[in-house]
Amino acid sequence: MKHHPTATANAAAVVTAVIYIVCRQAFIVAPEFAMSVGKSWLHGIDISKIATRTIPADNFVLGIVTATVGAWLAGYLFAVSYNMFVKGKR
């Protein structure tokens, strides 16, 4: 089964954007829980000392755009690489 690079990249970008928004909302609704999850994902690093309760709109936009673009590029590269490996096995 081949991956369509653009479709895979689009799916990765959408999933990343949704996760980014859900994460931000979780931090607003349940900041202690969000910090606990973040700490567990960062191998115990305590980010509470550098975290803020508010995030300026321009930082949010920059974050979601760069995360989404990065995910799109990673998804595209994944699909192209996957397809190259699939061709090599036949």
CSV table of N, CA, C and O in Angstrom, one decimal:
chain,number,residue,atom,x,y,z
A,1,MET,N,0.8,-1.2,0.0
A,1,MET,CA,0.0,0.0,0.0
A,1,MET,C,0.9,1.2,0.0
A,1,MET,O,1.8,1.4,0.8
A,2,LYS,N,0.7,2.1,-1.0
A,2,LYS,CA,1.4,3.3,-1.0
A,2,LYS,C,0.7,4.4,-0.3
A,2,LYS,O,-0.5,4.4,-0.2
A,3,HIS,N,1.5,5.4,0.1
A,3,HIS,CA,0.9,6.6,0.7
A,3,HIS,C,0.9,7.7,-0.3
A,3,HIS,O,1.9,7.8,-1.1
A,4,HIS,N,-0.1,8.5,-0.3
A,4,HIS,CA,-0.2,9.7,-1.2
A,4,HIS,C,0.5,10.8,-0.3
A,4,HIS,O,-0.1,11.1,0.7
A,5,PRO,N,1.6,11.3,-0.8
A,5,PRO,CA,2.4,12.2,0.1
A,5,PRO,C,1.6,13.5,0.5
A,5,PRO,O,1.6,13.8,1.7
A,6,THR,N,0.8,14.1,-0.4
A,6,THR,CA,0.0,15.2,0.0
A,6,THR,C,-1.1,14.9,1.0
A,6,THR,O,-1.3,15.6,2.0
A,7,ALA,N,-1.8,13.8,0.8
A,7,ALA,CA,-2.8,13.4,1.7
A,7,ALA,C,-2.3,13.1,3.1
A,7,ALA,O,-2.8,13.4,4.1
A,8,THR,N,-1.1,12.4,3.1
A,8,THR,CA,-0.5,12.0,4.4
A,8,THR,C,-0.1,13.3,5.1
A,8,THR,O,-0.2,13.4,6.3
A,9,ALA,N,0.5,14.2,4.3
A,9,ALA,CA,1.0,15.5,4.9
A,9,ALA,C,-0.2,16.3,5.4
A,9,ALA,O,-0.1,16.8,6.5
A,10,ASN,N,-1.2,16.3,4.7
A,10,ASN,CA,-2.4,17.1,5.1
A,10,ASN,C,-3.0,16.5,6.4
A,10,ASN,O,-3.4,17.2,7.4
A,11,ALA,N,-3.1,15.1,6.5
A,11,ALA,CA,-3.6,14.5,7.7
A,11,ALA,C,-2.7,14.7,8.9
A,11,ALA,O,-3.2,15.0,10.0
A,12,ALA,N,-1.4,14.7,8.7
A,12,ALA,CA,-0.5,15.0,9.8
A,12,ALA,C,-0.6,16.4,10.3
A,12,ALA,O,-0.6,16.7,11.5
A,13,ALA,N,-0.8,17.3,9.4
A,13,ALA,CA,-1.0,18.7,9.7
A,13,ALA,C,-2.3,19.0,10.5
A,13,ALA,O,-2.3,19.7,11.5
A,14,VAL,N,-3.4,18.4,10.0
A,14,VAL,CA,-4.6,18.6,10.7
A,14,VAL,C,-4.6,18.0,12.1
A,14,VAL,O,-5.0,18.6,13.1
A,15,VAL,N,-4.1,16.8,12.2
A,15,VAL,CA,-4.0,16.1,13.6
A,15,VAL,C,-3.1,17.0,14.5
A,15,VAL,O,-3.5,17.2,15.7
A,16,THR,N,-2.0,17.5,14.0
A,16,THR,CA,-1.2,18.4,14.9
A,16,THR,C,-1.9,19.6,15.3
A,16,THR,O,-1.8,20.0,16.5
A,17,ALA,N,-2.6,20.3,14.4
A,17,ALA,CA,-3.3,21.5,14.7
A,17,ALA,C,-4.4,21.2,15.8
A,17,ALA,O,-4.6,22.0,16.7
A,18,VAL,N,-5.1,20.1,15.6
A,18,VAL,CA,-6.2,19.7,16.6
A,18,VAL,C,-5.5,19.5,18.0
A,18,VAL,O,-6.0,20.0,19.0
A,19,ILE,N,-4.4,18.7,18.0
A,19,ILE,CA,-3.8,18.4,19.3
A,19,ILE,C,-3.3,19.7,19.9
A,19,ILE,O,-3.4,19.9,21.1
A,20,TYR,N,-2.7,20.6,19.1
A,20,TYR,CA,-2.3,21.9,19.6
A,20,TYR,C,-3.4,22.7,20.3
A,20,TYR,O,-3.2,23.2,21.4
A,21,ILE,N,-4.5,22.7,19.6
A,21,ILE,CA,-5.7,23.5,20.2
A,21,ILE,C,-6.2,22.8,21.4
A,21,ILE,O,-6.5,23.4,22.4
A,22,VAL,N,-6.3,21.5,21.4
A,22,VAL,CA,-6.8,20.7,22.6
A,22,VAL,C,-5.9,20.9,23.7
A,22,VAL,O,-6.3,21.1,24.9
A,23,CYS,N,-4.6,20.9,23.5
A,23,CYS,CA,-3.6,21.1,24.5
A,23,CYS,C,-3.7,22.5,25.2
A,23,CYS,O,-3.7,22.6,26.4
A,24,ARG,N,-3.9,23.5,24.3
A,24,ARG,CA,-4.1,24.9,24.8
A,24,ARG,C,-5.4,25.0,25.7
A,24,ARG,O,-5.4,25.6,26.7
A,25,GLN,N,-6.4,24.4,25.2
A,25,GLN,CA,-7.7,24.4,26.0
A,25,GLN,C,-7.6,23.6,27.3
A,25,GLN,O,-8.1,24.1,28.3
A,26,ALA,N,-6.8,22.5,27.3
A,26,ALA,CA,-6.6,21.8,28.5
A,26,ALA,C,-5.9,22.6,29.5
A,26,ALA,O,-6.2,22.6,30.7
A,27,PHE,N,-4.9,23.4,29.0
A,27,PHE,CA,-4.2,24.2,29.9
A,27,PHE,C,-5.0,25.3,30.5
A,27,PHE,O,-4.9,25.7,31.7
A,28,ILE,N,-6.0,25.8,29.8
A,28,ILE,CA,-6.9,26.8,30.3
A,28,ILE,C,-7.9,26.2,31.3
A,28,ILE,O,-8.1,26.8,32.4
A,29,VAL,N,-8.4,25.1,31.0
A,29,VAL,CA,-9.5,24.4,31.8
A,29,VAL,C,-8.9,23.7,33.0
A,29,VAL,O,-9.4,23.8,34.2
A,30,ALA,N,-7.8,23.0,32.8
A,30,ALA,CA,-7.2,22.2,33.9
A,30,ALA,C,-5.6,22.4,33.9
A,30,ALA,O,-4.9,21.5,33.5
A,31,PRO,N,-5.1,23.5,34.3
A,31,PRO,CA,-3.7,23.8,34.2
A,31,PRO,C,-2.8,22.8,35.0
A,31,PRO,O,-1.7,22.4,34.5
A,32,GLU,N,-3.2,22.4,36.1
A,32,GLU,CA,-2.4,21.4,36.9
A,32,GLU,C,-2.3,20.1,36.2
A,32,GLU,O,-1.2,19.5,36.1
A,33,PHE,N,-3.4,19.6,35.6
A,33,PHE,CA,-3.4,18.4,34.8
A,33,PHE,C,-2.5,18.6,33.6
A,33,PHE,O,-1.7,17.7,33.3
A,34,ALA,N,-2.6,19.7,32.9
A,34,ALA,CA,-1.8,19.9,31.7
A,34,ALA,C,-0.4,20.0,32.0
A,34,ALA,O,0.5,19.4,31.3
A,35,MET,N,0.0,20.6,33.1
A,35,MET,CA,1.4,20.7,33.5
A,35,MET,C,1.9,19.3,33.9
A,35,MET,O,3.1,19.0,33.6
A,36,SER,N,1.1,18.5,34.5
A,36,SER,CA,1.5,17.1,34.9
A,36,SER,C,1.7,16.3,33.7
A,36,SER,O,2.7,15.5,33.6
A,37,VAL,N,0.9,16.4,32.7
A,37,VAL,CA,1.1,15.7,31.4
A,37,VAL,C,2.4,16.1,30.7
A,37,VAL,O,3.2,15.3,30.3
A,38,GLY,N,2.5,17.5,30.7
A,38,GLY,CA,3.7,18.0,30.0
A,38,GLY,C,5.0,17.5,30.7
A,38,GLY,O,6.0,17.2,30.1
A,39,LYS,N,5.0,17.5,32.1
A,39,LYS,CA,6.1,17.0,32.8
A,39,LYS,C,6.4,15.6,32.5
A,39,LYS,O,7.6,15.2,32.3
A,40,SER,N,5.4,14.8,32.4
A,40,SER,CA,5.6,13.4,32.1
A,40,SER,C,6.1,13.2,30.7
A,40,SER,O,6.9,12.3,30.4
A,41,TRP,N,5.7,14.0,29.7
A,41,TRP,CA,6.2,13.9,28.4
A,41,TRP,C,7.7,14.4,28.2
A,41,TRP,O,8.4,14.0,27.3
A,42,LEU,N,8.1,15.3,29.1
A,42,LEU,CA,9.4,15.8,29.1
A,42,LEU,C,10.4,15.2,30.1
A,42,LEU,O,11.3,15.8,30.6
A,43,HIS,N,10.1,13.9,30.4
A,43,HIS,CA,11.0,13.1,31.2
A,43,HIS,C,11.2,13.8,32.6
A,43,HIS,O,12.3,13.7,33.2
A,44,GLY,N,10.1,14.4,33.2
A,44,GLY,CA,10.2,14.9,34.5
A,44,GLY,C,10.6,16.3,34.6
A,44,GLY,O,10.7,16.9,35.7
A,45,ILE,N,10.9,17.0,33.5
A,45,ILE,CA,11.3,18.4,33.6
A,45,ILE,C,10.2,19.2,34.1
A,45,ILE,O,9.0,19.1,33.6
A,46,ASP,N,10.4,20.0,35.1
A,46,ASP,CA,9.4,20.9,35.7
A,46,ASP,C,9.2,22.2,34.9
A,46,ASP,O,10.0,23.1,35.1
A,47,ILE,N,8.2,22.2,34.1
A,47,ILE,CA,8.0,23.4,33.3
A,47,ILE,C,7.1,24.5,33.9
A,47,ILE,O,6.9,25.5,33.4
A,48,SER,N,6.6,24.2,35.1
A,48,SER,CA,5.7,25.1,35.8
A,48,SER,C,6.4,26.4,36.2
A,48,SER,O,5.8,27.4,36.3
A,49,LYS,N,7.7,26.4,36.3
A,49,LYS,CA,8.5,27.6,36.7
A,49,LYS,C,8.6,28.6,35.5
A,49,LYS,O,8.9,29.7,35.7
A,50,ILE,N,8.4,28.1,34.3
A,50,ILE,CA,8.5,28.9,33.1
A,50,ILE,C,7.2,29.1,32.4
A,50,ILE,O,7.1,29.9,31.4
A,51,ALA,N,6.2,28.4,32.8
A,51,ALA,CA,4.9,28.5,32.1
A,51,ALA,C,4.1,29.7,32.6
A,51,ALA,O,4.3,30.2,33.7
A,52,THR,N,3.3,30.2,31.7
A,52,THR,CA,2.4,31.3,32.1
A,52,THR,C,1.0,30.9,31.9
A,52,THR,O,0.7,30.0,31.1
A,53,ARG,N,0.1,31.6,32.6
A,53,ARG,CA,-1.3,31.3,32.5
A,53,ARG,C,-1.9,31.8,31.2
A,53,ARG,O,-2.9,31.3,30.7
A,54,THR,N,-1.4,32.9,30.7
A,54,THR,CA,-1.9,33.4,29.5
A,54,THR,C,-0.9,33.3,28.4
A,54,THR,O,0.3,33.3,28.6
A,55,ILE,N,-1.4,33.3,27.2
A,55,ILE,CA,-0.5,33.3,26.0
A,55,ILE,C,-1.0,34.3,25.0
A,55,ILE,O,-2.2,34.3,24.7
A,56,PRO,N,-0.1,35.2,24.6
A,56,PRO,CA,-0.5,36.2,23.7
A,56,PRO,C,-1.0,35.6,22.4
A,56,PRO,O,-0.5,34.6,22.0
A,57,ALA,N,-2.0,36.2,21.7
A,57,ALA,CA,-2.5,35.7,20.5
A,57,ALA,C,-1.4,35.5,19.4
A,57,ALA,O,-1.5,34.5,18.7
A,58,ASP,N,-0.5,36.4,19.3
A,58,ASP,CA,0.6,36.3,18.3
A,58,ASP,C,1.4,35.0,18.6
A,58,ASP,O,1.8,34.3,17.7
A,59,ASN,N,1.7,34.7,19.9
A,59,ASN,CA,2.4,33.5,20.2
A,59,ASN,C,1.6,32.2,19.8
A,59,ASN,O,2.2,31.3,19.4
A,60,PHE,N,0.3,32.3,20.1
A,60,PHE,CA,-0.5,31.1,19.8
A,60,PHE,C,-0.5,30.9,18.3
A,60,PHE,O,-0.3,29.8,17.8
A,61,VAL,N,-0.7,31.9,17.5
A,61,VAL,CA,-0.7,31.8,16.1
A,61,VAL,C,0.6,31.3,15.5
A,61,VAL,O,0.7,30.4,14.7
A,62,LEU,N,1.7,31.9,16.0
A,62,LEU,CA,3.0,31.4,15.6
A,62,LEU,C,3.2,30.0,15.9
A,62,LEU,O,3.7,29.2,15.1
A,63,GLY,N,2.8,29.6,17.1
A,63,GLY,CA,3.0,28.2,17.5
A,63,GLY,C,2.2,27.2,16.7
A,63,GLY,O,2.7,26.2,16.2
A,64,ILE,N,0.9,27.5,16.5
A,64,ILE,CA,0.1,26.6,15.7
A,64,ILE,C,0.5,26.5,14.2
A,64,ILE,O,0.5,25.5,13.6
A,65,VAL,N,0.9,27.7,13.7
A,65,VAL,CA,1.4,27.7,12.3
A,65,VAL,C,2.7,26.9,12.1
A,65,VAL,O,2.8,26.0,11.2
A,66,THR,N,3.7,27.1,13.0
A,66,THR,CA,4.9,26.4,12.8
A,66,THR,C,4.8,24.9,13.1
A,66,THR,O,5.4,24.1,12.5
A,67,ALA,N,4.0,24.6,14.1
A,67,ALA,CA,3.8,23.2,14.4
A,67,ALA,C,3.1,22.5,13.3
A,67,ALA,O,3.4,21.3,12.9
A,68,THR,N,2.1,23.1,12.7
A,68,THR,CA,1.3,22.5,11.6
A,68,THR,C,2.2,22.4,10.3
A,68,THR,O,2.1,21.4,9.7
A,69,VAL,N,2.9,23.4,10.0
A,69,VAL,CA,3.8,23.4,8.9
A,69,VAL,C,4.9,22.3,9.1
A,69,VAL,O,5.2,21.5,8.2
A,70,GLY,N,5.4,22.2,10.3
A,70,GLY,CA,6.4,21.2,10.6
A,70,GLY,C,5.8,19.8,10.4
A,70,GLY,O,6.5,18.9,9.9
A,71,ALA,N,4.6,19.6,10.9
A,71,ALA,CA,3.9,18.3,10.8
A,71,ALA,C,3.6,18.0,9.3
A,71,ALA,O,3.8,16.8,8.9
A,72,TRP,N,3.3,19.0,8.5
A,72,TRP,CA,3.0,18.8,7.1
A,72,TRP,C,4.3,18.3,6.4
A,72,TRP,O,4.2,17.3,5.7
A,73,LEU,N,5.4,18.9,6.7
A,73,LEU,CA,6.6,18.5,6.1
A,73,LEU,C,7.1,17.1,6.5
A,73,LEU,O,7.5,16.3,5.7
A,74,ALA,N,6.9,16.8,7.8
A,74,ALA,CA,7.2,15.5,8.3
A,74,ALA,C,6.3,14.4,7.7
A,74,ALA,O,6.8,13.4,7.3
A,75,GLY,N,5.0,14.7,7.5
A,75,GLY,CA,4.1,13.8,6.9
A,75,GLY,C,4.4,13.6,5.5
A,75,GLY,O,4.4,12.4,5.0
A,76,TYR,N,4.8,14.6,4.8
A,76,TYR,CA,5.2,14.5,3.3
A,76,TYR,C,6.4,13.6,3.2
A,76,TYR,O,6.5,12.7,2.4
A,77,LEU,N,7.4,13.9,4.0
A,77,LEU,CA,8.7,13.2,4.0
A,77,LEU,C,8.5,11.7,4.4
A,77,LEU,O,9.0,10.8,3.8
A,78,PHE,N,7.6,11.5,5.4
A,78,PHE,CA,7.3,10.1,5.8
A,78,PHE,C,6.7,9.4,4.6
A,78,PHE,O,7.1,8.3,4.3
A,79,ALA,N,5.7,10.0,3.9
A,79,ALA,CA,5.0,9.3,2.8
A,79,ALA,C,6.0,9.0,1.6
A,79,ALA,O,6.0,7.9,1.1
A,80,VAL,N,6.8,10.0,1.3
A,80,VAL,CA,7.8,9.8,0.2
A,80,VAL,C,8.8,8.7,0.6
A,80,VAL,O,9.1,7.8,-0.2
A,81,SER,N,9.3,8.7,1.8
A,81,SER,CA,10.2,7.7,2.3
A,81,SER,C,9.6,6.3,2.3
A,81,SER,O,10.2,5.3,1.9
A,82,TYR,N,8.4,6.3,2.9
A,82,TYR,CA,7.7,5.0,2.9
A,82,TYR,C,7.5,4.4,1.5
A,82,TYR,O,7.8,3.2,1.3
A,83,ASN,N,7.1,5.2,0.6
A,83,ASN,CA,6.9,4.7,-0.8
A,83,ASN,C,8.2,4.2,-1.4
A,83,ASN,O,8.2,3.2,-2.1
A,84,MET,N,9.3,4.9,-1.0
A,84,MET,CA,10.6,4.4,-1.5
A,84,MET,C,11.0,3.0,-1.0
A,84,MET,O,11.5,2.2,-1.7
A,85,PHE,N,10.7,2.8,0.3
A,85,PHE,CA,11.0,1.5,0.9
A,85,PHE,C,10.0,0.4,0.4
A,85,PHE,O,10.5,-0.7,0.2
A,86,VAL,N,8.8,0.8,0.1
A,86,VAL,CA,7.9,-0.2,-0.4
A,86,VAL,C,8.3,-0.6,-1.8
A,86,VAL,O,8.3,-1.8,-2.1
A,87,LYS,N,8.8,0.3,-2.6
A,87,LYS,CA,9.3,0.0,-4.0
A,87,LYS,C,10.5,-1.0,-3.9
A,87,LYS,O,10.6,-1.9,-4.7
A,88,GLY,N,11.3,-0.8,-2.9
A,88,GLY,CA,12.5,-1.6,-2.8
A,88,GLY,C,12.3,-3.0,-2.3
A,88,GLY,O,13.1,-3.9,-2.6
A,89,LYS,N,11.1,-3.3,-1.8
A,89,LYS,CA,10.8,-4.6,-1.3
A,89,LYS,C,10.1,-5.5,-2.3
A,89,LYS,O,10.0,-6.7,-2.1
A,90,ARG,N,9.7,-4.9,-3.4
A,90,ARG,CA,9.0,-5.7,-4.5
A,90,ARG,C,10.0,-6.2,-5.5
A,90,ARG,O,10.9,-5.9,-5.9
